[in-house]
mmCIF file of C-alpha atoms in Angstrom:
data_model
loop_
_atom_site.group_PDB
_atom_site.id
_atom_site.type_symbol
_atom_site.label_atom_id
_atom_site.label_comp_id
_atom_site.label_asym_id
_atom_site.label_seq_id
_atom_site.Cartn_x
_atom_site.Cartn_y
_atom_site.Cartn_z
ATOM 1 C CA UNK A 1 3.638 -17.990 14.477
ATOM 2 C CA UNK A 2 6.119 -15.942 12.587
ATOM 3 C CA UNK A 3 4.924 -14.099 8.930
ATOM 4 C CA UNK A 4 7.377 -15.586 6.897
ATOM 5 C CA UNK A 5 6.746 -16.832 3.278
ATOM 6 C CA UNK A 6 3.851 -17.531 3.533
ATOM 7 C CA UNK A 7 0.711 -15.645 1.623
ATOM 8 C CA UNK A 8 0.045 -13.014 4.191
ATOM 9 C CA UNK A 9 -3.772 -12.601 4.419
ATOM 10 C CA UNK A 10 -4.315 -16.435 4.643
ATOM 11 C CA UNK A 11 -1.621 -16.564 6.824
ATOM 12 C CA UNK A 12 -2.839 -13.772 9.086
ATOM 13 C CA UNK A 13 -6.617 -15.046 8.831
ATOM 14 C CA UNK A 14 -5.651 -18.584 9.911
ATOM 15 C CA UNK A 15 -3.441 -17.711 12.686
ATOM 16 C CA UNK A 16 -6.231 -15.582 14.605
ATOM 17 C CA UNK A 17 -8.504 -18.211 13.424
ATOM 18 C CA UNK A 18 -7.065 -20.668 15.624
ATOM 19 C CA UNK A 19 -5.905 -17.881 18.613
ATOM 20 C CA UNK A 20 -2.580 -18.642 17.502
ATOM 21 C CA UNK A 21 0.288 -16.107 18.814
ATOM 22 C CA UNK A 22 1.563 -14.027 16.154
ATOM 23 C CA UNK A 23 5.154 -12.393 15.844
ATOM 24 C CA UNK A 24 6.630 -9.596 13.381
ATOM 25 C CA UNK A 25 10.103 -8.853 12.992
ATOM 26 C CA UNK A 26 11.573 -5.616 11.927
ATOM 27 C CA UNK A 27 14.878 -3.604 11.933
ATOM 28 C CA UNK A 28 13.077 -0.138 10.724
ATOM 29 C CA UNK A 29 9.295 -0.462 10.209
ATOM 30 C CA UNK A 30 8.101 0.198 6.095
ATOM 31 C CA UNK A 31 5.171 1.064 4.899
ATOM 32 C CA UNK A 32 4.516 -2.615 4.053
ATOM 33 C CA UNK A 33 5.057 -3.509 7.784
ATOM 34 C CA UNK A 34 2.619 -0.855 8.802
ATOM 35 C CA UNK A 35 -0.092 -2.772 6.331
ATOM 36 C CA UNK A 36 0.812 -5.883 8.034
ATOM 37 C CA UNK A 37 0.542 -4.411 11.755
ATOM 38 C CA UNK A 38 -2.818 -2.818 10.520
ATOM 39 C CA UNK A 39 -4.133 -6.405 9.357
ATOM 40 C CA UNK A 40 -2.996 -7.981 11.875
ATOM 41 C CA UNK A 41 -4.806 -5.827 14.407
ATOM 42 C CA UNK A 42 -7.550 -5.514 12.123
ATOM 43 C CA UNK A 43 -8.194 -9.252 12.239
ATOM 44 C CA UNK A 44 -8.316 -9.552 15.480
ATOM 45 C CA UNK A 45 -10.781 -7.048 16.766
ATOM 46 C CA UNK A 46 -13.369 -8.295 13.443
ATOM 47 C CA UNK A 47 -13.159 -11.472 15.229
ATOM 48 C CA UNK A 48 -14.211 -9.952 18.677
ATOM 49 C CA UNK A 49 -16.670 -7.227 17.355
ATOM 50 C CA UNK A 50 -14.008 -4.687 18.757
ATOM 51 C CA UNK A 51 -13.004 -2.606 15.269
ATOM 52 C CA UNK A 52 -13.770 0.470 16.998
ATOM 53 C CA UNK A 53 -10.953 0.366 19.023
ATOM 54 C CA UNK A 54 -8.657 -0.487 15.874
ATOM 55 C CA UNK A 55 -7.394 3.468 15.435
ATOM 56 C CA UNK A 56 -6.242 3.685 19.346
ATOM 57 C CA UNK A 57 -4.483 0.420 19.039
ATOM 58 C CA UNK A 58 -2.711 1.299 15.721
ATOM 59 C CA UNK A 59 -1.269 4.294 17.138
ATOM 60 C CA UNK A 60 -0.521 2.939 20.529
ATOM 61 C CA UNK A 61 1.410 -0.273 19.017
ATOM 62 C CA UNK A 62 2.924 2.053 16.261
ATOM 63 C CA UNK A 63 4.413 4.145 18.666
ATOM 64 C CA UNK A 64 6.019 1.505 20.741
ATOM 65 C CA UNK A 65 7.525 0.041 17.882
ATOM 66 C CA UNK A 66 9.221 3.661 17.087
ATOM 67 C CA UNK A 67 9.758 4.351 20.818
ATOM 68 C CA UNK A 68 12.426 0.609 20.442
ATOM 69 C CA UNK A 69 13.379 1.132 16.836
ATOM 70 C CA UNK A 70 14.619 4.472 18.606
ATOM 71 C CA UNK A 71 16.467 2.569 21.340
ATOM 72 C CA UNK A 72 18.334 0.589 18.811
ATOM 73 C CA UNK A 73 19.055 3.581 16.382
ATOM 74 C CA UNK A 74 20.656 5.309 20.039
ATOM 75 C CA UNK A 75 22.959 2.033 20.610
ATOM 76 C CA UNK A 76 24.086 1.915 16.778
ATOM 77 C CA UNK A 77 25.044 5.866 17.148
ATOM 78 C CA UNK A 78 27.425 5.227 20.414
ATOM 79 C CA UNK A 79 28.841 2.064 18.515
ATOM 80 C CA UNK A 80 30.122 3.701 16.184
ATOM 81 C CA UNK A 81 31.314 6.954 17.488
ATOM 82 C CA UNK A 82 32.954 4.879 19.943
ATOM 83 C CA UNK A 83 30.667 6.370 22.961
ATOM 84 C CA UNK A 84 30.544 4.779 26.400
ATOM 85 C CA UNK A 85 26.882 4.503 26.569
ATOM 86 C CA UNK A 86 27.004 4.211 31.248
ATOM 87 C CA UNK A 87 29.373 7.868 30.726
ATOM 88 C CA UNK A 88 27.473 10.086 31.643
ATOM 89 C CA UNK A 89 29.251 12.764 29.078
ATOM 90 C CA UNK A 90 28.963 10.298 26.416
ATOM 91 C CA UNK A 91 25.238 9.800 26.704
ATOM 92 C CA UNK A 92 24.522 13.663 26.517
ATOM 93 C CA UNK A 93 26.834 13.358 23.406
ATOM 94 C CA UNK A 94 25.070 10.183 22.351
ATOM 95 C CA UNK A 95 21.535 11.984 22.814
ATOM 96 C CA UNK A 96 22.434 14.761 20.592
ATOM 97 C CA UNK A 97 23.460 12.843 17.980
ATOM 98 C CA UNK A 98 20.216 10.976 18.094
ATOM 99 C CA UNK A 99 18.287 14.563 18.454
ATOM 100 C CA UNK A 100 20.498 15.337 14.850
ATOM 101 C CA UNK A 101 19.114 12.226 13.253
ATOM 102 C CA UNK A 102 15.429 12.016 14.461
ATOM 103 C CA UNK A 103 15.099 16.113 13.873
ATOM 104 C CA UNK A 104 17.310 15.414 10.221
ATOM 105 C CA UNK A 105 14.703 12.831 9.589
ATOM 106 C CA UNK A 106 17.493 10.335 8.922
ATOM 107 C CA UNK A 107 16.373 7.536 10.440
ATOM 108 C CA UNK A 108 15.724 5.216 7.086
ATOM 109 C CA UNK A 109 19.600 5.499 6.689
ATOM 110 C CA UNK A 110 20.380 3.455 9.207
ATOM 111 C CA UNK A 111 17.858 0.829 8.265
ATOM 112 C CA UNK A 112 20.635 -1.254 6.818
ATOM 113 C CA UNK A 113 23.018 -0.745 9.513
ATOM 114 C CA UNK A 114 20.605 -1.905 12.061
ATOM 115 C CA UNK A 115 19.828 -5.011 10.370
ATOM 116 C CA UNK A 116 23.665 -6.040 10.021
ATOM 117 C CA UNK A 117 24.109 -5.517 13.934
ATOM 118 C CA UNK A 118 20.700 -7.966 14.173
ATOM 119 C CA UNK A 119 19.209 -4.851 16.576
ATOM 120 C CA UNK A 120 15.901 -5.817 15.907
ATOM 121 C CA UNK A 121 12.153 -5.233 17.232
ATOM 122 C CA UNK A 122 9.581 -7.754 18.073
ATOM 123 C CA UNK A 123 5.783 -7.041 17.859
ATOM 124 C CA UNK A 124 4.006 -9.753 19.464
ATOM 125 C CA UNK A 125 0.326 -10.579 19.407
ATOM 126 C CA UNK A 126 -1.686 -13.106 21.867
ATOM 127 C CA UNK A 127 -5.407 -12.553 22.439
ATOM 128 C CA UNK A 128 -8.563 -14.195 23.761
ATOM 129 C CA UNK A 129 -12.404 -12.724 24.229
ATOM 130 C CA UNK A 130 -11.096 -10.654 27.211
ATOM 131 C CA UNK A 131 -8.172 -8.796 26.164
ATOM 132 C CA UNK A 132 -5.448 -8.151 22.911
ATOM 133 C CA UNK A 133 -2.185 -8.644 24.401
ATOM 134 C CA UNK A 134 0.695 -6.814 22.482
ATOM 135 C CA UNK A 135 4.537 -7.061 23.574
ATOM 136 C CA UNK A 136 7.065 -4.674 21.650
ATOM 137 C CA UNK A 137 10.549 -5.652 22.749
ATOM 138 C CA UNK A 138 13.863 -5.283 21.214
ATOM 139 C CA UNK A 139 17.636 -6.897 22.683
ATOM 140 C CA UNK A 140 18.493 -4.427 25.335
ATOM 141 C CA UNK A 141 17.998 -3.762 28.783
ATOM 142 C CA UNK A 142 17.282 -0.644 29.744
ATOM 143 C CA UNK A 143 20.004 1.609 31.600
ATOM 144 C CA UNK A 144 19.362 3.263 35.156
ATOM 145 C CA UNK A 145 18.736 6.754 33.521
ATOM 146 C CA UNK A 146 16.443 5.138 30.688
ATOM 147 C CA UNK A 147 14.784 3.005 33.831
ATOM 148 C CA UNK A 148 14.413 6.757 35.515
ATOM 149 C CA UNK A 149 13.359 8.945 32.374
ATOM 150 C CA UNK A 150 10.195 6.416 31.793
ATOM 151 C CA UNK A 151 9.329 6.521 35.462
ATOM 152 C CA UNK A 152 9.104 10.214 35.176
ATOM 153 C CA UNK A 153 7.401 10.158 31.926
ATOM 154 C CA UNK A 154 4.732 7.504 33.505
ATOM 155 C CA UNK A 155 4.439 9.747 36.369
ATOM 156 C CA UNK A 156 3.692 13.239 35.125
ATOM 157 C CA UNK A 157 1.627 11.203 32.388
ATOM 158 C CA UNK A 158 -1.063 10.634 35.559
ATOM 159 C CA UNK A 159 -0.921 14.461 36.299
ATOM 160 C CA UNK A 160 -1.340 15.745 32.716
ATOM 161 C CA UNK A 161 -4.908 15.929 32.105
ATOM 162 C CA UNK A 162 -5.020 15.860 28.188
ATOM 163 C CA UNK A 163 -2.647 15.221 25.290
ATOM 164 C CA UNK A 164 -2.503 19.217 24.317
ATOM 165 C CA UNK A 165 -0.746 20.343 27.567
ATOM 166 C CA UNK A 166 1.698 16.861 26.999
ATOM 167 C CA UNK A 167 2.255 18.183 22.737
ATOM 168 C CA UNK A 168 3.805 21.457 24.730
ATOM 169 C CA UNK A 169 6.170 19.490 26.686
ATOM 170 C CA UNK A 170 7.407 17.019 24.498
ATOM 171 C CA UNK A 171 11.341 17.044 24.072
ATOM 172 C CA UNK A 172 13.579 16.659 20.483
ATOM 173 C CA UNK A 173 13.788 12.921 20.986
ATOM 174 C CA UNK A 174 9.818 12.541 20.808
ATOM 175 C CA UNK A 175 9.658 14.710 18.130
ATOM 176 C CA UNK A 176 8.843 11.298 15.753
ATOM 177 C CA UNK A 177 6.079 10.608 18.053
ATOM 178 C CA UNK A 178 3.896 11.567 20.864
ATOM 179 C CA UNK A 179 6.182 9.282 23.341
ATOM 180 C CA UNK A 180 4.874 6.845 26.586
ATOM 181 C CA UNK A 181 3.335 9.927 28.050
ATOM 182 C CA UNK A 182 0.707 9.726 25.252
ATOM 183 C CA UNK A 183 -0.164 6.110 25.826
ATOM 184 C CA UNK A 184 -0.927 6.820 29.406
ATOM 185 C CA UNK A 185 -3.291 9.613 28.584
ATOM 186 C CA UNK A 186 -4.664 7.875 25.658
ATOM 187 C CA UNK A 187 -5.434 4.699 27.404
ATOM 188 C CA UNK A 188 -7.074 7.054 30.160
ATOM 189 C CA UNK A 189 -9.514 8.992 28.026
ATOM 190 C CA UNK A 190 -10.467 5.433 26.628
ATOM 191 C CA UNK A 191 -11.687 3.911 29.870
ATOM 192 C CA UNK A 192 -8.415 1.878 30.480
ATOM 193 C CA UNK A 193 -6.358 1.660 33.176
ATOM 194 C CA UNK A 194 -3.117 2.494 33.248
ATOM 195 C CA UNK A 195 -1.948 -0.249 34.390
ATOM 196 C CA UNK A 196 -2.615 -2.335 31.184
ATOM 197 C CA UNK A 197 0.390 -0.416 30.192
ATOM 198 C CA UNK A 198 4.039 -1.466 31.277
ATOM 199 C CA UNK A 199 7.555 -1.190 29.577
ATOM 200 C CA UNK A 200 10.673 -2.850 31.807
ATOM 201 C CA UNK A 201 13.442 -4.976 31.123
ATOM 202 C CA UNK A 202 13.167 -8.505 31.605
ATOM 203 C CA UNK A 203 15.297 -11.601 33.002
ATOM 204 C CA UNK A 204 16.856 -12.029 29.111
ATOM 205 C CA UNK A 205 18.685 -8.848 28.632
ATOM 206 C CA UNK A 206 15.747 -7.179 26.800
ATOM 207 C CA UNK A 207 13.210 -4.069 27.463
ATOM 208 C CA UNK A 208 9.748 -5.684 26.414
ATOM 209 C CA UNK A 209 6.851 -2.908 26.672
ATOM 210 C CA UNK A 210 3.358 -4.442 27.258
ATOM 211 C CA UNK A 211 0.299 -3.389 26.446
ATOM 212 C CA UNK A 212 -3.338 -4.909 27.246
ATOM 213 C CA UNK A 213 -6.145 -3.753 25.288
ATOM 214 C CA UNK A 214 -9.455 -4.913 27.297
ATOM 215 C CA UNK A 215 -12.568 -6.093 25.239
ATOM 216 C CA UNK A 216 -14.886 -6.685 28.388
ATOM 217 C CA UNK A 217 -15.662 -3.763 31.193
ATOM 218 C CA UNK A 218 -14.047 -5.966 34.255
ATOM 219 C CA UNK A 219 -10.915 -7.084 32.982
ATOM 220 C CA UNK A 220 -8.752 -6.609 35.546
ATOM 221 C CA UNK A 221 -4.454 -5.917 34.335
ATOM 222 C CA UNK A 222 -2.346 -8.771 34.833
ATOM 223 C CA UNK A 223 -0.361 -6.565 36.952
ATOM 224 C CA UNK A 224 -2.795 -6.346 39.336
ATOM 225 C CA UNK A 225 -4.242 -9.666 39.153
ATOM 226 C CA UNK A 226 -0.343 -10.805 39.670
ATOM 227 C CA UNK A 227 -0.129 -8.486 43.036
ATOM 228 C CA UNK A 228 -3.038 -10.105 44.533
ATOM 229 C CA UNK A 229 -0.827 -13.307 44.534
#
């Protein structure tokens, strides 16, 4: 179900009602999408007895909506400074432009521009009494050196033990956000494994990241359950 002209709380109320999947469109996230993510999620844990998890899931979803609103903002800035975005040189140029913007707090600038190109993100809900299912995607598939910089992240997320020791390593293009890194650890300290976390590009030319919020002690990732097959 997407929120579109219709009145939102009714809307929103109805749709988790009925464990209906619910989708949100943005180009650059407002303040009034933030009240809509925070209803949405809000809704759905009241309905499961599970509103204590609603700050950790807020921040986590937040975040991956920034982390592909960031992803599109990098593709608009090689578009149009004419940037091969496999050059190696070019992406180093590319990335400091997008350190210029994110550091110059810029970013609402481009809202308009990102819009006109259709570079858009896609926050998608699904849920049942097990688990809250959330899918952040956005149009593009993620290039070998993206692939290898979230490995890495993902990795040395597993060896950092808490999220002071990752705030000292962060780099200029997390400065809007604590990054993947801080999704591992967070999940961690909350009992979940990491596993219920994933971000890869799919078989339609998009990077979808996943995210699996448990509400019962055995749920098992669908990840796992999927490598037992």
């Amino acid at each position: 179900m997407h929120l579109i002209n219709q009145p939102l709380d009714n809307l929103i109320e109805s749709a988790v009602e009925q464990n209906r999947i619910l989708s949100l469109k943005t180009y650059l996230l407002s303040v009034a999408g933030c009240t809509i993510l925070d209803q949405i999620i809000s809704t759905i844990l009241g309905k499961y007895q599970q509103l204590a998890l609603k700050g950790m899931t807020y921040a986590l979803v937040k975040e991956l909506v920034m982390n592909a609103t960031k992803a599109n903002l990098k593709r608009t800035l090689f578009e149009e400074h004419n940037l091969a975005i496999a050059d190696a040189a070019d992406y180093e140029q590319g990335m400091i432009l997008l350190r210029q913007v994110l550091q110059e707090s810029r970013v609402m600038e481009y809202k308009n521009r990102l819009k006109a190109k259709d570079y858009w993100t896609m926050i998608t809900f699904y849920f049942d009494e097990t688990v809250l299912n959330i899918k952040v995607k956005n149009s593009f598939p993620l290039l070998p050196i993206e692939e290898e910089r979230v490995r890495q992240k993902l990795e040395r997320a597993r060896q950092i033990p808490d999220l002071s020791e990752l705030l000292a390593e962060l780099d200029d293009t997390e400065s809007a956000g604590l990054g993947l890194s801080m999704i591992c650890i967070t999940l961690r300290n909350q009992g979940v494994d990491n596993r219920s976390f994933t971000l890869r590009s799919n078989n339609y030319q998009e990077t979808a990241a996943k995210l699996e919020i448990p509400f019962v002690k055995n749920y098992i990732p669908k990840d796992v359950r999927l490598a037992h097959f």
